[in-house]
Amino acid sequence: MTIAARVQHYLDDCGVDYEILEHARTMTSMRTAEAGHISGERLAKAVVLKSDGGYTMAVLPASRHLRLGEVQDCLDRPVGLATEAEVGQLFADCDFGAIPAVGSAYGLEMIVDDSLAEQPDIYFEGGDHLSLIHVNAAAFQRLTAAARHGRFSRHD
C-alpha cells in the first residue's frame, strides 16, 4: 500500500490529518467505493480536462457523471477531455486510472463540484489501485483551497 510521493508531500505540506485505507484492487471509481465500503458520494474522482490554457482537474463524486457543458460554463472557456497519454505524463508517479483528486499537488488548476461540500468526509485515490486517502471535510477544503467551485455533475 503506497500513495504517490508527490501526494504525500502535498498532504504533509498542507498540514492535514489523513489516513490511508487499503482496499482490493479495482479499476473503476464506483468499484473502489464498493471495495472500500463507502458511499460513491464521498469518493472524489478526478477527471483531467484540457483547453488552450492548459490542464484543469475536475473533481466530483464517484457516483456522478461530469457534465462538460456545465464545466465550460463555470470556467468560462471551452474544455475537452485530456488524452490517456496526456494524463499519463501529468501523473507519471500514479497508476493509470488512479489519479488523486488533489490537482494542486501537480500544479493543476482545479474545479470542485459543490456536492462534495455536503459530505462530512472525503476519500480519494492515492495514486495506485489499492489505497484510498481519507480526510475530513475541513481538510479537503484546505487541500482544494485554490479551486473554483460549481455544480457540474449529475446522477444517472
mmCIF file of C-alpha atoms in Angstrom:
data_model
loop_
_atom_site.group_PDB
_atom_site.id
_atom_site.type_symbol
_atom_site.label_atom_id
_atom_site.label_comp_id
_atom_site.label_asym_id
_atom_site.label_seq_id
_atom_site.Cartn_x
_atom_site.Cartn_y
_atom_site.Cartn_z
ATOM 1 C CA MET A 1 0.000 0.000 0.000
ATOM 2 C CA THR A 2 1.671 3.186 -1.193
ATOM 3 C CA ILE A 3 0.446 6.576 -2.186
ATOM 4 C CA ALA A 4 2.183 8.729 -4.759
ATOM 5 C CA ALA A 5 5.139 10.560 -3.197
ATOM 6 C CA ARG A 6 4.003 13.878 -4.632
ATOM 7 C CA VAL A 7 0.595 13.450 -2.980
ATOM 8 C CA GLN A 8 2.121 12.505 0.360
ATOM 9 C CA HIS A 9 4.368 15.588 0.276
ATOM 10 C CA TYR A 10 1.388 17.792 -0.597
ATOM 11 C CA LEU A 11 -0.704 16.377 2.255
ATOM 12 C CA ASP A 12 2.160 16.895 4.679
ATOM 13 C CA ASP A 13 2.913 20.416 3.381
ATOM 14 C CA CYS A 14 -0.755 21.370 3.849
ATOM 15 C CA GLY A 15 -0.617 20.054 7.408
ATOM 16 C CA VAL A 16 -3.781 17.979 7.168
ATOM 17 C CA ASP A 17 -4.538 14.804 9.063
ATOM 18 C CA TYR A 18 -5.279 11.848 6.824
ATOM 19 C CA GLU A 19 -5.444 8.107 6.895
ATOM 20 C CA ILE A 20 -4.615 5.606 4.199
ATOM 21 C CA LEU A 21 -7.085 2.782 3.688
ATOM 22 C CA GLU A 22 -6.212 -0.374 1.841
ATOM 23 C CA HIS A 23 -8.772 -1.974 -0.461
ATOM 24 C CA ALA A 24 -8.985 -4.752 -3.023
ATOM 25 C CA ARG A 25 -7.630 -3.878 -6.473
ATOM 26 C CA THR A 26 -10.274 -2.075 -8.519
ATOM 27 C CA MET A 27 -10.383 -0.385 -11.901
ATOM 28 C CA THR A 28 -13.385 1.985 -11.648
ATOM 29 C CA SER A 29 -14.267 4.618 -9.092
ATOM 30 C CA MET A 30 -17.583 3.018 -8.149
ATOM 31 C CA ARG A 31 -15.898 -0.373 -7.672
ATOM 32 C CA THR A 32 -13.367 1.391 -5.467
ATOM 33 C CA ALA A 33 -16.191 2.857 -3.363
ATOM 34 C CA GLU A 34 -17.738 -0.603 -3.046
ATOM 35 C CA ALA A 35 -14.406 -2.203 -2.129
ATOM 36 C CA GLY A 36 -13.804 0.496 0.477
ATOM 37 C CA HIS A 37 -17.355 0.168 1.858
ATOM 38 C CA ILE A 38 -18.038 3.867 1.341
ATOM 39 C CA SER A 39 -20.701 5.841 -0.466
ATOM 40 C CA GLY A 40 -19.878 6.938 -4.004
ATOM 41 C CA GLU A 41 -20.943 10.422 -2.912
ATOM 42 C CA ARG A 42 -17.953 10.524 -0.540
ATOM 43 C CA LEU A 43 -15.347 9.246 -3.018
ATOM 44 C CA ALA A 44 -13.907 12.147 -5.011
ATOM 45 C CA LYS A 45 -12.837 11.201 -8.523
ATOM 46 C CA ALA A 46 -10.653 13.293 -10.781
ATOM 47 C CA VAL A 47 -11.222 13.991 -14.475
ATOM 48 C CA VAL A 48 -8.452 15.797 -16.341
ATOM 49 C CA LEU A 49 -9.585 18.377 -18.871
ATOM 50 C CA LYS A 50 -7.602 20.415 -21.366
ATOM 51 C CA SER A 51 -8.052 23.747 -23.066
ATOM 52 C CA ASP A 52 -5.876 26.269 -24.834
ATOM 53 C CA GLY A 53 -4.801 27.475 -21.401
ATOM 54 C CA GLY A 54 -3.516 24.091 -20.215
ATOM 55 C CA TYR A 55 -4.989 21.417 -17.992
ATOM 56 C CA THR A 56 -7.699 21.555 -15.349
ATOM 57 C CA MET A 57 -8.727 18.847 -12.907
ATOM 58 C CA ALA A 58 -12.456 18.485 -12.341
ATOM 59 C CA VAL A 59 -13.289 16.745 -9.056
ATOM 60 C CA LEU A 60 -16.698 15.185 -8.479
ATOM 61 C CA PRO A 61 -18.285 12.300 -6.578
ATOM 62 C CA ALA A 62 -17.644 8.830 -7.999
ATOM 63 C CA SER A 63 -21.400 8.234 -8.134
ATOM 64 C CA ARG A 64 -21.932 11.099 -10.566
ATOM 65 C CA HIS A 65 -21.092 11.925 -14.162
ATOM 66 C CA LEU A 66 -19.362 15.029 -15.439
ATOM 67 C CA ARG A 67 -21.441 17.486 -17.460
ATOM 68 C CA LEU A 68 -18.850 19.026 -19.742
ATOM 69 C CA GLY A 69 -21.073 21.935 -20.774
ATOM 70 C CA GLU A 70 -21.573 22.912 -17.136
ATOM 71 C CA VAL A 71 -17.820 22.810 -16.512
ATOM 72 C CA GLN A 72 -17.279 25.062 -19.518
ATOM 73 C CA ASP A 73 -19.854 27.497 -18.131
ATOM 74 C CA CYS A 74 -18.119 27.509 -14.729
ATOM 75 C CA LEU A 75 -14.691 28.063 -16.291
ATOM 76 C CA ASP A 76 -15.993 30.435 -18.959
ATOM 77 C CA ARG A 77 -13.994 28.682 -21.676
ATOM 78 C CA PRO A 78 -14.211 25.563 -23.837
ATOM 79 C CA VAL A 79 -12.586 22.408 -22.470
ATOM 80 C CA GLY A 80 -12.329 18.797 -23.568
ATOM 81 C CA LEU A 81 -11.087 15.581 -22.040
ATOM 82 C CA ALA A 82 -7.326 15.123 -21.866
ATOM 83 C CA THR A 83 -5.992 12.059 -23.684
ATOM 84 C CA GLU A 84 -4.738 8.990 -21.834
ATOM 85 C CA ALA A 85 -1.190 9.858 -22.935
ATOM 86 C CA GLU A 86 -1.502 13.390 -21.549
ATOM 87 C CA VAL A 87 -2.873 12.129 -18.246
ATOM 88 C CA GLY A 88 -0.061 9.585 -18.044
ATOM 89 C CA GLN A 89 2.536 12.325 -18.492
ATOM 90 C CA LEU A 90 0.926 14.602 -15.910
ATOM 91 C CA PHE A 91 0.634 11.822 -13.322
ATOM 92 C CA ALA A 92 3.785 9.831 -14.025
ATOM 93 C CA ASP A 93 4.024 8.717 -10.378
ATOM 94 C CA CYS A 94 0.495 7.235 -10.402
ATOM 95 C CA ASP A 95 -1.005 4.077 -11.832
ATOM 96 C CA PHE A 96 -3.198 4.701 -14.849
ATOM 97 C CA GLY A 97 -6.752 5.389 -13.693
ATOM 98 C CA ALA A 98 -5.813 6.030 -10.055
ATOM 99 C CA ILE A 99 -5.447 9.795 -10.182
ATOM 100 C CA PRO A 100 -5.572 11.582 -6.814
ATOM 101 C CA ALA A 101 -8.202 14.331 -6.598
ATOM 102 C CA VAL A 102 -5.651 16.920 -5.493
ATOM 103 C CA GLY A 103 -4.598 18.590 -8.719
ATOM 104 C CA SER A 104 -2.800 21.340 -6.823
ATOM 105 C CA ALA A 105 -0.149 18.768 -5.890
ATOM 106 C CA TYR A 106 0.613 18.588 -9.619
ATOM 107 C CA GLY A 107 0.313 22.296 -10.355
ATOM 108 C CA LEU A 108 -3.098 21.934 -12.000
ATOM 109 C CA GLU A 109 -6.000 24.329 -11.842
ATOM 110 C CA MET A 110 -8.941 22.642 -10.117
ATOM 111 C CA ILE A 111 -12.707 22.885 -10.164
ATOM 112 C CA VAL A 112 -14.626 21.006 -7.463
ATOM 113 C CA ASP A 113 -18.278 20.018 -7.688
ATOM 114 C CA ASP A 114 -20.307 21.671 -4.925
ATOM 115 C CA SER A 115 -21.955 18.369 -3.978
ATOM 116 C CA LEU A 116 -18.711 17.275 -2.284
ATOM 117 C CA ALA A 117 -19.092 20.115 0.239
ATOM 118 C CA GLU A 118 -22.197 18.350 1.566
ATOM 119 C CA GLN A 119 -20.129 15.383 2.789
ATOM 120 C CA PRO A 120 -18.650 15.118 6.310
ATOM 121 C CA ASP A 121 -15.510 13.486 4.969
ATOM 122 C CA ILE A 122 -13.941 12.637 1.629
ATOM 123 C CA TYR A 123 -11.961 9.738 0.212
ATOM 124 C CA PHE A 124 -9.802 9.861 -2.916
ATOM 125 C CA GLU A 125 -7.325 7.701 -4.795
ATOM 126 C CA GLY A 126 -3.780 7.671 -3.516
ATOM 127 C CA GLY A 127 -2.166 7.038 -6.891
ATOM 128 C CA ASP A 128 -2.451 3.258 -7.069
ATOM 129 C CA HIS A 129 -5.419 0.915 -7.313
ATOM 130 C CA LEU A 130 -5.029 -0.381 -3.774
ATOM 131 C CA SER A 131 -5.253 2.591 -1.432
ATOM 132 C CA LEU A 132 -7.551 5.474 -0.614
ATOM 133 C CA ILE A 133 -6.789 8.634 1.284
ATOM 134 C CA HIS A 134 -9.409 9.645 3.851
ATOM 135 C CA VAL A 135 -9.713 13.240 5.107
ATOM 136 C CA ASN A 136 -12.403 15.169 6.922
ATOM 137 C CA ALA A 137 -14.337 17.931 5.164
ATOM 138 C CA ALA A 138 -12.190 20.732 6.601
ATOM 139 C CA ALA A 139 -9.005 19.029 5.421
ATOM 140 C CA PHE A 140 -10.426 18.522 1.927
ATOM 141 C CA GLN A 141 -11.365 22.203 1.786
ATOM 142 C CA ARG A 142 -7.804 23.059 2.747
ATOM 143 C CA LEU A 143 -6.374 20.754 0.065
ATOM 144 C CA THR A 144 -8.603 22.362 -2.564
ATOM 145 C CA ALA A 145 -8.492 25.947 -1.249
ATOM 146 C CA ALA A 146 -7.367 27.399 -4.591
ATOM 147 C CA ALA A 147 -10.040 25.538 -6.571
ATOM 148 C CA ARG A 148 -13.034 27.014 -8.296
ATOM 149 C CA HIS A 149 -16.394 25.539 -7.372
ATOM 150 C CA GLY A 150 -19.614 24.859 -9.221
ATOM 151 C CA ARG A 151 -22.327 22.325 -9.954
ATOM 152 C CA PHE A 152 -21.330 20.274 -12.958
ATOM 153 C CA SER A 153 -22.204 16.669 -12.171
ATOM 154 C CA ARG A 154 -25.316 14.529 -12.389
ATOM 155 C CA HIS A 155 -26.553 11.117 -11.302
ATOM 156 C CA ASP A 156 -27.510 8.614 -13.978
#
